[in-house]
PDB file of C-alpha atoms in Angstrom:
ATOM      1  CA  MET A 647     128.809  10.581 120.530  1.00 96.00           C
ATOM      2  CA  THR A 648     125.476  12.402 120.682  1.00 98.00           C
ATOM      3  CA  SER A 649     124.341  14.852 118.022  1.00 98.00           C
ATOM      4  CA  LEU A 650     125.106  17.785 120.342  1.00 98.00           C
ATOM      5  CA  GLN A 651     128.558  16.399 121.140  1.00 99.00           C
ATOM      6  CA  PHE A 652     129.141  16.212 117.393  1.00 99.00           C
ATOM      7  CA  VAL A 653     128.147  19.880 117.025  1.00 99.00           C
ATOM      8  CA  SER A 654     130.614  20.839 119.764  1.00 99.00           C
ATOM      9  CA  TYR A 655     133.370  18.843 118.046  1.00 99.00           C
ATOM     10  CA  ALA A 656     132.574  20.255 114.597  1.00 99.00           C
ATOM     11  CA  GLU A 657     132.471  23.842 115.889  1.00 98.00           C
ATOM     12  CA  GLN A 658     135.906  23.390 117.450  1.00 98.00           C
ATOM     13  CA  MET A 659     137.402  21.797 114.328  1.00 98.00           C
ATOM     14  CA  LEU A 660     135.966  24.396 111.941  1.00 98.00           C
ATOM     15  CA  ALA A 661     136.706  27.438 114.154  1.00 98.00           C
ATOM     16  CA  PRO A 662     139.994  28.381 112.403  1.00 98.00           C
ATOM     17  CA  THR A 663     138.278  28.618 108.995  1.00 98.00           C
ATOM     18  CA  ILE A 664     137.312  32.308 108.958  1.00 98.00           C
ATOM     19  CA  PRO A 665     140.668  33.556 110.297  1.00 98.00           C
ATOM     20  CA  LEU A 666     142.386  31.410 107.644  1.00 98.00           C
ATOM     21  CA  PHE A 667     140.180  32.865 104.889  1.00 99.00           C
ATOM     22  CA  TYR A 668     141.165  36.386 105.986  1.00 98.00           C
ATOM     23  CA  LEU A 669     144.834  35.545 105.402  1.00 98.00           C
ATOM     24  CA  VAL A 670     144.296  35.019 101.657  1.00 99.00           C
ATOM     25  CA  PRO A 671     145.608  38.143  99.890  1.00 98.00           C
ATOM     26  CA  GLU A 672     142.866  39.607  97.669  1.00 96.00           C
ATOM     27  CA  ASP A 673     145.346  39.894  94.802  1.00 97.00           C
ATOM     28  CA  ASN A 674     145.949  36.120  95.038  1.00 98.00           C
ATOM     29  CA  ILE A 675     142.297  35.010  94.838  1.00 98.00           C
ATOM     30  CA  ASP A 676     143.004  33.409  91.441  1.00 98.00           C
ATOM     31  CA  TRP A 677     146.307  31.816  92.524  1.00 98.00           C
ATOM     32  CA  LYS A 678     146.583  28.029  92.378  1.00 97.00           C
ATOM     33  CA  PRO A 679     149.590  25.752  92.845  1.00 98.00           C
ATOM     34  CA  THR A 680     148.972  23.608  89.752  1.00 97.00           C
ATOM     35  CA  GLU A 681     146.934  23.780  86.574  1.00 94.00           C
ATOM     36  CA  ASN A 682     144.328  21.309  87.846  1.00 93.00           C
ATOM     37  CA  SER A 683     143.990  22.722  91.376  1.00 96.00           C
ATOM     38  CA  PHE A 684     141.276  24.953  92.780  1.00 97.00           C
ATOM     39  CA  THR A 685     142.167  28.644  92.884  1.00 98.00           C
ATOM     40  CA  CYS A 686     142.135  30.199  96.366  1.00 98.00           C
ATOM     41  CA  GLY A 687     138.712  31.690  95.631  1.00 98.00           C
ATOM     42  CA  GLN A 688     137.344  28.381  94.368  1.00 97.00           C
ATOM     43  CA  LEU A 689     138.737  26.480  97.342  1.00 98.00           C
ATOM     44  CA  MET A 690     137.168  28.869  99.860  1.00 99.00           C
ATOM     45  CA  HIS A 691     133.833  28.725  98.010  1.00 98.00           C
ATOM     46  CA  HIS A 692     134.007  24.916  97.924  1.00 97.00           C
ATOM     47  CA  MET A 693     134.759  24.705 101.646  1.00 98.00           C
ATOM     48  CA  ALA A 694     131.752  26.860 102.482  1.00 98.00           C
ATOM     49  CA  GLY A 695     129.390  25.300  99.944  1.00 97.00           C
ATOM     50  CA  SER A 696     130.209  21.737 100.953  1.00 97.00           C
ATOM     51  CA  LEU A 697     128.780  22.353 104.409  1.00 98.00           C
ATOM     52  CA  ARG A 698     125.353  23.115 102.926  1.00 98.00           C
ATOM     53  CA  PHE A 699     125.645  20.189 100.509  1.00 97.00           C
ATOM     54  CA  ASN A 700     126.304  17.799 103.396  1.00 98.00           C
ATOM     55  CA  ALA A 701     123.769  19.380 105.772  1.00 98.00           C
ATOM     56  CA  ASN A 702     120.991  18.923 103.208  1.00 97.00           C
ATOM     57  CA  GLY A 703     122.159  15.427 102.393  1.00 97.00           C
ATOM     58  CA  ILE A 704     122.465  14.205 105.957  1.00 98.00           C
ATOM     59  CA  GLY A 705     119.472  16.095 107.314  1.00 98.00           C
ATOM     60  CA  LYS A 706     117.001  15.551 104.455  1.00 96.00           C
ATOM     61  CA  ASN A 707     118.658  12.926 102.236  1.00 94.00           C
ATOM     62  CA  GLU A 708     118.534  15.579  99.483  1.00 93.00           C
ATOM     63  CA  TRP A 709     121.768  15.668  97.527  1.00 93.00           C
ATOM     64  CA  ALA A 710     122.423  18.460  95.025  1.00 91.00           C
ATOM     65  CA  LEU A 711     124.599  16.029  93.049  1.00 88.00           C
ATOM     66  CA  PRO A 712     123.562  12.381  92.651  1.00 85.00           C
ATOM     67  CA  SER A 713     126.921  10.617  92.322  1.00 87.00           C
ATOM     68  CA  ILE A 714     130.638  10.915  92.965  1.00 85.00           C
ATOM     69  CA  ARG A 715     131.119  11.395  89.213  1.00 90.00           C
ATOM     70  CA  HIS A 716     128.780  14.404  89.288  1.00 87.00           C
ATOM     71  CA  ILE A 717     130.657  15.773  92.300  1.00 90.00           C
ATOM     72  CA  PHE A 718     134.012  15.509  90.503  1.00 86.00           C
ATOM     73  CA  LEU A 719     132.602  17.199  87.390  1.00 86.00           C
ATOM     74  CA  ALA A 720     131.064  20.008  89.460  1.00 85.00           C
ATOM     75  CA  ASN A 721     134.364  20.525  91.294  1.00 83.00           C
ATOM     76  CA  ARG A 722     136.051  21.264  87.968  1.00 86.00           C
ATOM     77  CA  ARG A 723     133.672  24.205  87.516  1.00 89.00           C
ATOM     78  CA  GLU A 724     133.612  25.431  91.119  1.00 88.00           C
ATOM     79  CA  GLN A 725     132.542  29.043  91.523  1.00 94.00           C
ATOM     80  CA  SER A 726     135.086  31.491  92.958  1.00 96.00           C
ATOM     81  CA  SER A 727     134.535  33.888  95.852  1.00 97.00           C
ATOM     82  CA  THR A 728     136.367  36.884  97.217  1.00 98.00           C
ATOM     83  CA  VAL A 729     137.474  36.603 100.830  1.00 99.00           C
ATOM     84  CA  GLU A 730     134.462  38.606 102.039  1.00 99.00           C
ATOM     85  CA  GLU A 731     132.051  36.551  99.922  1.00 99.00           C
ATOM     86  CA  ALA A 732     133.580  33.310 101.196  1.00 99.00           C
ATOM     87  CA  VAL A 733     133.365  34.458 104.819  1.00 99.00           C
ATOM     88  CA  ALA A 734     129.709  35.460 104.401  1.00 99.00           C
ATOM     89  CA  LEU A 735     128.860  32.164 102.685  1.00 99.00           C
ATOM     90  CA  TYR A 736     130.773  30.173 105.303  1.00 99.00           C
ATOM     91  CA  LYS A 737     128.922  31.901 108.159  1.00 99.00           C
ATOM     92  CA  GLU A 738     125.603  31.047 106.517  1.00 99.00           C
ATOM     93  CA  THR A 739     126.394  27.444 105.607  1.00 99.00           C
ATOM     94  CA  SER A 740     128.219  26.532 108.806  1.00 99.00           C
ATOM     95  CA  ASN A 741     125.206  27.789 110.742  1.00 99.00           C
ATOM     96  CA  GLU A 742     122.958  25.539 108.614  1.00 98.00           C
ATOM     97  CA  PHE A 743     125.339  22.617 109.115  1.00 99.00           C
ATOM     98  CA  PHE A 744     125.459  22.968 112.902  1.00 99.00           C
ATOM     99  CA  GLU A 745     121.705  23.590 113.125  1.00 99.00           C
ATOM    100  CA  THR A 746     120.990  20.380 111.187  1.00 99.00           C
ATOM    101  CA  PHE A 747     122.585  18.394 114.002  1.00 99.00           C
ATOM    102  CA  ARG A 748     121.223  20.547 116.828  1.00 99.00           C
ATOM    103  CA  GLN A 749     117.722  19.668 115.602  1.00 98.00           C
ATOM    104  CA  MET A 750     118.502  15.977 115.082  1.00 99.00           C
ATOM    105  CA  SER A 751     117.653  13.454 117.783  1.00 99.00           C
ATOM    106  CA  ASP A 752     120.423  11.220 119.058  1.00 99.00           C
ATOM    107  CA  GLU A 753     118.483   8.221 117.741  1.00 99.00           C
ATOM    108  CA  GLU A 754     118.426   9.667 114.225  1.00 99.00           C
ATOM    109  CA  PHE A 755     122.076  10.756 114.413  1.00 99.00           C
ATOM    110  CA  LEU A 756     123.293   7.358 115.601  1.00 98.00           C
ATOM    111  CA  GLY A 757     120.836   5.068 113.812  1.00 98.00           C
ATOM    112  CA  GLY A 758     119.659   6.971 110.757  1.00 98.00           C
ATOM    113  CA  ILE A 759     120.887   5.900 107.331  1.00 98.00           C
ATOM    114  CA  VAL A 760     121.466   8.264 104.438  1.00 97.00           C
ATOM    115  CA  ASN A 761     122.169   7.283 100.828  1.00 96.00           C
ATOM    116  CA  THR A 762     125.335   9.274 100.081  1.00 96.00           C
ATOM    117  CA  PRO A 763     126.638   9.968  96.569  1.00 95.00           C
ATOM    118  CA  GLN A 764     130.185   9.163  97.718  1.00 93.00           C
ATOM    119  CA  PHE A 765     129.719   5.907  99.651  1.00 95.00           C
ATOM    120  CA  GLY A 766     126.141   4.722  99.148  1.00 96.00           C
ATOM    121  CA  PRO A 767     124.091   3.904 102.282  1.00 98.00           C
ATOM    122  CA  GLN A 768     125.851   5.125 105.402  1.00 97.00           C
ATOM    123  CA  GLU A 769     124.999   5.987 109.001  1.00 98.00           C
ATOM    124  CA  LYS A 770     124.317   9.693 109.538  1.00 99.00           C
ATOM    125  CA  TRP A 771     126.978   9.957 112.271  1.00 99.00           C
ATOM    126  CA  ARG A 772     129.578   8.443 109.947  1.00 98.00           C
ATOM    127  CA  HIS A 773     128.838  10.846 107.098  1.00 98.00           C
ATOM    128  CA  ALA A 774     128.784  13.745 109.561  1.00 99.00           C
ATOM    129  CA  LEU A 775     132.350  12.846 110.558  1.00 99.00           C
ATOM    130  CA  PHE A 776     133.274  12.527 106.869  1.00 98.00           C
ATOM    131  CA  SER A 777     131.894  16.045 106.303  1.00 98.00           C
ATOM    132  CA  VAL A 778     134.201  17.463 108.976  1.00 99.00           C
ATOM    133  CA  ALA A 779     137.172  15.473 107.628  1.00 99.00           C
ATOM    134  CA  HIS A 780     136.447  16.808 104.124  1.00 98.00           C
ATOM    135  CA  HIS A 781     136.473  20.363 105.459  1.00 99.00           C
ATOM    136  CA  LEU A 782     139.669  19.799 107.448  1.00 99.00           C
ATOM    137  CA  ASN A 783     141.447  18.354 104.413  1.00 98.00           C
ATOM    138  CA  HIS A 784     140.599  21.448 102.384  1.00 98.00           C
ATOM    139  CA  LYS A 785     141.502  23.721 105.309  1.00 98.00           C
ATOM    140  CA  THR A 786     144.948  22.126 105.331  1.00 98.00           C
ATOM    141  CA  GLU A 787     145.112  22.545 101.555  1.00 98.00           C
ATOM    142  CA  LEU A 788     144.374  26.283 101.906  1.00 99.00           C
ATOM    143  CA  PHE A 789     146.976  26.501 104.676  1.00 98.00           C
ATOM    144  CA  MET A 790     149.570  25.030 102.303  1.00 98.00           C
ATOM    145  CA  TYR A 791     148.489  27.444  99.545  1.00 99.00           C
ATOM    146  CA  LEU A 792     149.216  30.293 101.956  1.00 99.00           C
ATOM    147  CA  LYS A 793     152.663  28.887 102.749  1.00 98.00           C
ATOM    148  CA  MET A 794     153.451  28.521  99.028  1.00 98.00           C
ATOM    149  CA  MET A 795     152.378  32.137  98.442  1.00 98.00           C
ATOM    150  CA  GLY A 796     154.753  33.285 101.166  1.00 98.00           C
ATOM    151  CA  VAL A 797     152.090  34.195 103.738  1.00 98.00           C
ATOM    152  CA  LYS A 798     153.477  33.687 107.221  1.00 97.00           C
ATOM    153  CA  VAL A 799     151.331  30.995 108.864  1.00 97.00           C
ATOM    154  CA  SER A 800     151.940  28.526 111.665  1.00 96.00           C
ATOM    155  CA  SER A 801     150.119  25.798 113.552  1.00 95.00           C
ATOM    156  CA  ARG A 802     148.192  28.534 115.351  1.00 95.00           C
ATOM    157  CA  GLU A 803     146.433  29.509 112.114  1.00 95.00           C
ATOM    158  CA  LEU A 804     145.818  25.884 111.155  1.00 95.00           C
ATOM    159  CA  TYR A 805     144.409  24.698 114.475  1.00 96.00           C
ATOM    160  CA  GLY A 806     143.318  27.934 116.157  1.00 90.00           C
ATOM    161  CA  GLY A 807     144.263  29.114 119.571  1.00 63.00           C
TER     162      GLY A 807
END
């Protein structure tokens, strides 16, 4: 997979994100399924913010948090966003994420190593795929939140189309 093929894949996989955000009822921004879960607003903010976190890490080897422990602690204090704030942040950070790989040579994408807080040294392509998987896991989590809140959603909202 080239860096531009990765961008095409990532754009397709992340495309349902904004429509899914718009399905979160504003009066349920603070809803969460369990005491230790993200609220809807925190989850949307986390999904958007993680793209910048990973773009900076993969592109520049600059990580805002130095270890998995720091990541877990930061997640406990995740900022919350309204739907409109989350959409605006997502547009900004997804653009940065995609642009990181548009500017990256295939040699760097396939052969470059980055020292990740989650896994230690790892190929850039591998952590790029992890970044998309991370987003998709949280997208599915938000989808299930919507179902639990009684919002009518189907595979169309989860996968797009």
